[in-house]
Coordinates of C-alpha atoms and ligand atoms in Angstrom, one line a residue:
M10 CA 92.8 112.8 90.3
R11 CA 96.4 113.4 89.8
K12 CA 96.3 113.8 86.0
L13 CA 93.4 116.2 85.5
C14 CA 93.1 119.9 86.1
H15 CA 89.6 121.1 86.3
W16 CA 90.2 124.5 84.7
R17 CA 91.8 122.8 81.7
T18 CA 88.8 120.6 81.4
T19 CA 86.5 123.6 81.1
M20 CA 88.8 125.4 78.7
F21 CA 89.0 122.4 76.4
A22 CA 85.3 121.9 76.5
M23 CA 84.8 125.5 75.4
V24 CA 87.4 125.1 72.6
I25 CA 85.7 122.0 71.4
L26 CA 82.3 123.7 71.4
L27 CA 83.7 126.7 69.5
F28 CA 85.2 124.5 66.8
A29 CA 82.2 122.2 66.6
G30 CA 80.7 124.0 63.7
C31 CA 83.8 124.0 61.5
S32 CA 84.7 120.3 62.0
D33 CA 86.3 118.3 59.2
S34 CA 83.5 115.8 59.6
P35 CA 80.1 117.2 58.9
S36 CA 78.2 118.2 62.1
P37 CA 74.7 116.7 62.3
T38 CA 73.1 119.8 60.8
E39 CA 75.5 120.1 57.8
T40 CA 75.8 117.8 54.8
S41 CA 74.0 114.5 54.7
E42 CA 74.0 111.4 52.5
D43 CA 70.9 112.7 50.8
D44 CA 72.4 115.8 49.3
G45 CA 74.5 113.7 47.0
E46 CA 77.7 115.7 47.7
K47 CA 81.0 113.8 47.9
P48 CA 82.7 114.2 51.3
T49 CA 85.9 116.3 51.2
Y50 CA 88.5 114.0 52.5
P51 CA 90.2 113.6 54.9
V52 CA 87.5 114.0 57.6
T53 CA 88.2 113.8 61.3
W54 CA 86.0 112.0 63.8
R55 CA 86.3 113.1 67.5
F56 CA 86.3 110.2 70.0
A57 CA 86.1 111.2 73.7
L58 CA 87.0 108.8 76.5
E59 CA 85.9 108.5 80.1
E60 CA 89.3 107.2 81.0
I61 CA 92.9 108.3 80.8
E62 CA 95.7 107.1 78.4
G63 CA 96.6 103.5 78.9
S64 CA 93.1 102.5 80.1
V65 CA 90.8 99.9 78.5
Q66 CA 88.9 102.6 76.7
H67 CA 92.1 104.2 75.4
H68 CA 93.3 100.8 74.0
Y69 CA 89.9 100.4 72.4
A70 CA 90.0 103.8 70.8
L71 CA 93.5 103.2 69.5
E72 CA 92.5 99.9 67.9
L73 CA 89.4 101.6 66.3
K74 CA 91.5 104.5 65.1
E75 CA 94.1 102.2 63.5
R76 CA 91.3 100.2 61.7
I77 CA 89.3 103.1 60.5
E78 CA 92.3 105.0 59.2
S79 CA 93.5 101.9 57.4
I80 CA 90.1 100.8 55.9
S81 CA 89.5 104.3 54.7
D82 CA 93.0 104.7 53.2
G83 CA 93.6 107.6 55.5
N84 CA 90.5 109.4 54.4
I85 CA 89.0 109.2 58.0
L86 CA 91.1 110.3 60.9
I87 CA 90.2 109.8 64.5
D88 CA 91.1 112.3 67.1
I89 CA 91.1 110.7 70.6
F90 CA 90.4 112.8 73.6
P91 CA 91.3 110.9 76.8
Y92 CA 89.7 111.8 80.1
G93 CA 90.8 115.1 81.4
S94 CA 91.0 116.7 78.0
I95 CA 87.2 117.5 77.7
G96 CA 85.1 116.7 80.7
T97 CA 83.3 114.3 83.0
S98 CA 81.4 111.3 81.7
I99 CA 78.1 113.1 81.7
Q100 CA 79.6 116.1 80.0
L101 CA 80.9 113.7 77.3
T102 CA 77.4 112.3 76.8
D103 CA 76.0 115.8 76.4
L104 CA 78.7 116.7 73.9
A105 CA 77.9 113.6 71.9
R106 CA 74.2 114.3 72.1
E107 CA 74.7 117.7 70.6
G108 CA 77.3 116.6 68.1
S109 CA 80.5 118.3 69.3
V110 CA 82.1 114.9 69.7
H111 CA 81.1 112.2 67.2
L112 CA 81.9 109.1 69.3
T113 CA 82.2 108.6 73.1
F114 CA 82.0 106.1 75.9
A115 CA 78.9 106.4 78.1
S116 CA 79.0 104.3 81.2
P117 CA 75.6 103.3 82.7
G118 CA 76.7 104.2 86.2
H119 CA 76.6 107.8 85.0
L120 CA 74.3 107.5 82.0
A121 CA 71.4 106.0 83.8
D122 CA 70.1 109.5 84.7
V123 CA 69.8 110.2 81.0
V124 CA 68.9 106.7 79.7
P125 CA 67.3 105.1 82.8
E126 CA 67.1 101.6 81.3
T127 CA 70.9 101.4 81.3
G128 CA 70.7 101.4 85.2
V129 CA 70.2 97.6 84.8
F130 CA 74.0 97.3 84.5
T131 CA 74.5 98.9 87.9
L132 CA 72.5 96.1 89.6
H133 CA 74.5 93.7 91.7
F134 CA 74.6 90.0 91.2
L135 CA 72.4 90.2 88.1
L136 CA 74.9 89.1 85.4
S137 CA 76.6 85.7 85.6
D138 CA 79.6 84.8 87.8
D139 CA 80.9 83.3 84.5
E140 CA 82.7 86.1 82.7
T141 CA 82.4 84.4 79.3
V142 CA 78.6 84.3 79.7
N143 CA 78.6 88.0 80.4
R144 CA 81.0 88.7 77.5
D145 CA 78.7 86.9 75.0
I146 CA 75.5 88.5 76.3
L147 CA 77.0 92.0 76.3
A148 CA 78.3 91.5 72.7
S149 CA 75.0 90.2 71.4
D150 CA 73.0 92.0 68.8
Q151 CA 69.9 91.2 70.7
L152 CA 71.0 93.2 73.7
V153 CA 72.0 96.2 71.6
R154 CA 68.5 96.0 69.9
E155 CA 66.8 96.1 73.3
F156 CA 68.5 99.4 74.1
S157 CA 68.5 101.1 70.7
E158 CA 65.3 103.0 71.2
P159 CA 66.1 104.4 74.7
Y160 CA 69.5 105.6 73.4
A161 CA 67.9 107.0 70.2
E162 CA 65.5 109.1 72.1
Q163 CA 68.5 110.9 73.5
N164 CA 70.0 111.4 70.0
L165 CA 72.5 108.7 70.7
K166 CA 73.3 105.7 68.5
L167 CA 74.3 102.7 70.6
H168 CA 77.1 100.7 69.0
G169 CA 77.7 98.2 71.7
F170 CA 78.4 97.3 75.3
V171 CA 82.0 96.8 76.6
P172 CA 82.7 95.0 79.9
E173 CA 85.8 96.2 81.6
G174 CA 86.2 93.8 84.5
W175 CA 84.8 93.1 87.9
M176 CA 84.1 95.9 90.2
V177 CA 86.5 95.7 93.2
W178 CA 85.8 97.6 96.5
T179 CA 88.6 99.6 98.1
A180 CA 88.5 101.0 101.6
N181 CA 90.7 101.1 104.7
K182 CA 89.1 97.9 106.0
A183 CA 87.8 94.6 104.7
L184 CA 84.2 94.7 103.4
R185 CA 83.1 91.2 104.2
T186 CA 79.4 91.7 105.1
P187 CA 76.8 94.4 104.4
A188 CA 77.3 95.5 108.0
D189 CA 80.9 96.6 107.1
F190 CA 79.3 99.2 104.8
D191 CA 77.2 100.6 107.6
G192 CA 77.6 104.4 107.7
L193 CA 80.6 104.2 105.3
A194 CA 81.0 107.2 103.0
F195 CA 81.3 105.2 99.7
R196 CA 81.8 106.9 96.4
T197 CA 79.4 105.8 93.7
M198 CA 79.0 106.8 90.1
T199 CA 76.7 109.8 89.6
S200 CA 73.3 108.3 88.6
K201 CA 70.5 107.9 91.1
I202 CA 70.4 104.1 90.6
S203 CA 74.2 103.8 91.3
V204 CA 73.6 105.3 94.7
E205 CA 70.8 102.7 95.4
A206 CA 73.2 99.8 95.1
Y207 CA 75.3 100.9 98.0
K208 CA 72.4 102.3 100.1
A209 CA 71.1 98.7 100.1
Y210 CA 74.2 97.7 102.0
G211 CA 73.8 100.5 104.6
A212 CA 76.6 102.8 103.1
V213 CA 76.3 106.5 102.8
P214 CA 76.6 106.7 99.0
T215 CA 78.6 109.7 97.8
P216 CA 78.2 110.2 94.1
A217 CA 81.1 112.0 92.4
P218 CA 82.8 112.2 89.1
Y219 CA 85.8 109.9 88.4
A220 CA 88.3 112.7 88.6
Q221 CA 87.3 113.6 92.1
I222 CA 87.8 110.1 93.7
Y223 CA 91.6 110.3 94.4
S224 CA 91.4 113.6 96.2
D225 CA 88.2 112.7 98.1
L226 CA 89.9 109.6 99.4
Q227 CA 93.0 111.6 100.3
L228 CA 91.0 114.2 102.1
R229 CA 88.8 111.5 103.8
R230 CA 85.7 113.0 102.3
I231 CA 84.9 109.4 101.3
A232 CA 86.1 106.1 102.8
G233 CA 85.8 103.8 99.9
Q234 CA 85.0 103.3 96.2
A235 CA 84.4 100.6 93.6
N236 CA 86.2 100.2 90.2
P237 CA 87.9 97.5 88.2
V238 CA 91.6 96.8 89.1
F239 CA 93.1 98.5 86.1
A240 CA 91.4 101.7 87.1
I241 CA 92.4 101.4 90.8
E242 CA 96.0 101.2 89.5
E243 CA 96.1 103.9 86.9
M244 CA 94.1 106.4 89.0
G245 CA 96.3 105.7 92.0
F246 CA 93.4 104.8 94.4
Y247 CA 95.4 102.0 95.9
E248 CA 97.9 104.7 97.2
V249 CA 95.3 106.1 99.5
Q250 CA 93.4 102.8 100.5
N251 CA 94.8 99.8 102.4
T252 CA 92.3 97.0 101.4
M253 CA 90.9 95.7 98.2
T254 CA 87.8 93.4 98.6
F255 CA 87.0 91.1 95.6
A256 CA 83.3 90.4 95.9
R257 CA 82.5 90.3 92.2
P258 CA 79.2 92.2 92.6
A259 CA 79.0 93.4 89.0
Q260 CA 81.1 93.9 85.9
F261 CA 82.0 97.5 85.0
V262 CA 80.0 97.9 81.8
T263 CA 80.3 100.8 79.4
S264 CA 78.6 101.6 76.1
V265 CA 80.1 103.0 72.9
V266 CA 77.9 105.6 71.3
S267 CA 77.8 108.2 68.6
N268 CA 75.7 111.2 67.8
K269 CA 72.7 109.6 66.2
Q270 CA 72.0 112.2 63.5
W271 CA 75.7 112.3 62.6
F272 CA 75.7 108.5 62.3
D273 CA 72.5 108.4 60.3
D274 CA 73.9 111.0 57.9
L275 CA 77.2 109.3 57.3
P276 CA 77.8 108.2 53.7
T277 CA 77.1 104.4 53.3
D278 CA 80.8 103.5 53.0
Q279 CA 81.8 105.4 56.1
K280 CA 79.0 103.8 58.1
Q281 CA 80.1 100.4 57.0
W282 CA 83.7 101.1 57.9
L283 CA 82.7 102.2 61.3
E284 CA 80.5 99.1 61.9
D285 CA 83.1 96.7 60.6
A286 CA 85.8 98.2 62.7
L287 CA 83.7 98.2 65.9
D288 CA 82.9 94.5 65.2
E289 CA 86.6 93.8 65.1
V290 CA 87.5 95.8 68.2
T291 CA 84.9 94.4 70.6
P292 CA 86.5 91.0 71.0
L293 CA 89.9 92.7 71.4
A294 CA 88.6 94.9 74.2
W295 CA 87.7 91.8 76.1
E296 CA 91.3 90.5 75.9
V297 CA 92.7 93.9 76.7
Q298 CA 90.6 94.3 79.9
A299 CA 91.6 90.7 81.0
E300 CA 95.2 91.4 80.5
L301 CA 95.2 94.9 82.1
N302 CA 93.2 93.8 85.1
A303 CA 95.7 90.9 85.7
S304 CA 98.9 92.8 85.1
R305 CA 97.8 95.9 87.0
L306 CA 97.0 93.8 90.1
E307 CA 100.6 92.7 90.0
T308 CA 101.7 96.4 89.7
I309 CA 99.6 97.3 92.7
R310 CA 101.1 94.5 94.8
Q311 CA 104.6 95.5 93.8
N312 CA 104.1 99.1 94.6
S313 CA 102.1 98.8 97.9
D314 CA 101.4 96.5 100.7
I315 CA 97.6 96.7 100.1
R316 CA 95.6 93.7 101.5
T317 CA 93.5 91.8 99.0
I318 CA 90.5 89.8 100.2
E319 CA 88.5 87.4 98.1
L320 CA 85.0 86.8 99.5
T321 CA 83.7 83.3 100.0
E322 CA 80.5 82.2 98.3
E323 CA 78.7 82.5 101.6
E324 CA 79.9 86.0 102.1
R325 CA 78.8 86.9 98.5
D326 CA 75.4 85.4 99.2
R327 CA 74.8 87.9 102.0
F328 CA 75.5 90.8 99.6
R329 CA 73.4 89.1 96.9
E330 CA 70.4 89.0 99.2
A331 CA 70.9 92.6 100.4
S332 CA 71.1 93.8 96.8
L333 CA 67.8 92.2 95.5
P334 CA 65.4 95.0 96.6
V335 CA 67.3 97.4 94.4
R336 CA 65.8 95.7 91.3
E337 CA 62.4 97.0 92.4
T338 CA 63.9 100.5 92.7
Y339 CA 65.3 100.1 89.2
T340 CA 62.0 99.1 87.7
R341 CA 60.3 102.1 89.3
M342 CA 63.0 104.4 87.9
A343 CA 63.2 102.8 84.4
G344 CA 59.5 102.0 83.9
D345 CA 57.9 99.3 81.8
R346 CA 60.6 99.2 79.2
G347 CA 63.3 98.9 82.0
K348 CA 61.3 96.2 83.6
E349 CA 61.2 94.2 80.3
I350 CA 64.9 94.7 79.8
L351 CA 65.6 93.4 83.3
Q352 CA 63.4 90.4 82.7
R353 CA 65.0 89.7 79.3
L354 CA 68.5 90.1 80.7
M355 CA 67.8 87.6 83.4
E356 CA 66.4 85.1 80.8
M357 CA 69.5 85.6 78.7
V358 CA 71.8 84.9 81.6
D359 CA 69.7 81.8 82.6
K360 CA 69.7 80.4 79.1
A361 CA 73.4 81.1 78.5
E362 CA 74.4 79.6 81.9
S363 CA 72.4 76.4 81.1
E364 CA 74.3 76.1 77.8
V365 CA 77.7 76.3 79.4
P366 CA 79.3 72.8 79.2
E367 CA 80.0 71.1 82.5
A368 CA 83.6 71.5 83.6
Ligands
LIG402 O1 84.2 105.2 88.2 C1 84.0 105.9 87.2 O2 83.4 106.9 87.2 C2 84.7 105.5 85.9 N1 85.3 104.2 86.0 C3 85.8 103.6 85.0 C4 86.6 102.4 85.0 N2 85.6 104.1 83.8 C5 84.9 105.4 83.5 C6 84.0 105.7 84.7 O3 83.6 107.1 84.5

């Protein structure tokens, strides 16, 4: 990636860890609501992002920061750490689990090795083709409740899921049928279940952190990758690929989490501020991703002669069929609880789609 230096990442991670114990905001092992002490304001919450400045996650974090700092009259400050200032997705999850960062994004494509149930969001053609159906399901309290326990077991408090747009495939050729993936070194997110989605199409899945994609494409260590349009633009992937295939196999879904013990120990008013602010930001994030994905496609078109291909329904059906066995693999990896979640999610989609008024 152009905007990230690995050594800097490691250094920053070490600095964060060193300062973790003397944070403005109590670390999970320090003060708690129960000890009756008034917090010493202002306190600072650290929010780490899996994406760079200008991204969907960055917009989300800025909106949250503005709200929290305003509702709390400046008593709570939020320090935002965009991708590149601390570490990879999975490192951010680890830092949140041990309390060095308070809040972070944790995308299932990486997180599923830690919380296997979240691998359900890496499955293709599972959610609806209707984005508003997906938006409502992902924003529902019911879904968050389904996942609360698996996250809590990893000392993570799940605050919600955020869709960031359709996954778009890039390569130096069109990917119209599963046969086009045959033997193709295709970058996937790092969890085992993310790999399975592309193995099912005959690709040679090559898991790698986000920061590595650009150089791996440039060096021809990989031949393709999948990400929403806004990411393909801001990470420059379109500069080193000549075709974008729009197959709408899945939404890119991420989750917003905090250190569970830190959240449980927050004074009641701070907890309420956080929950209220998150409730306000979620619908905005939907609008932000829609706007960014549309405008960045224009930017890509202006700055390159990349080909864009929209698959027909018949072409999509071939991928849908090839993707179905991965659901079995998911249930083996995510166990009974994962199986139930998959079932519940399919029911939610069916129900929501049946309630969509006819056009
Ligand atoms: O592909 C990835 O790894 C990343 N893609 C996005 C859009 N956000 C974060 C994630 O790590």
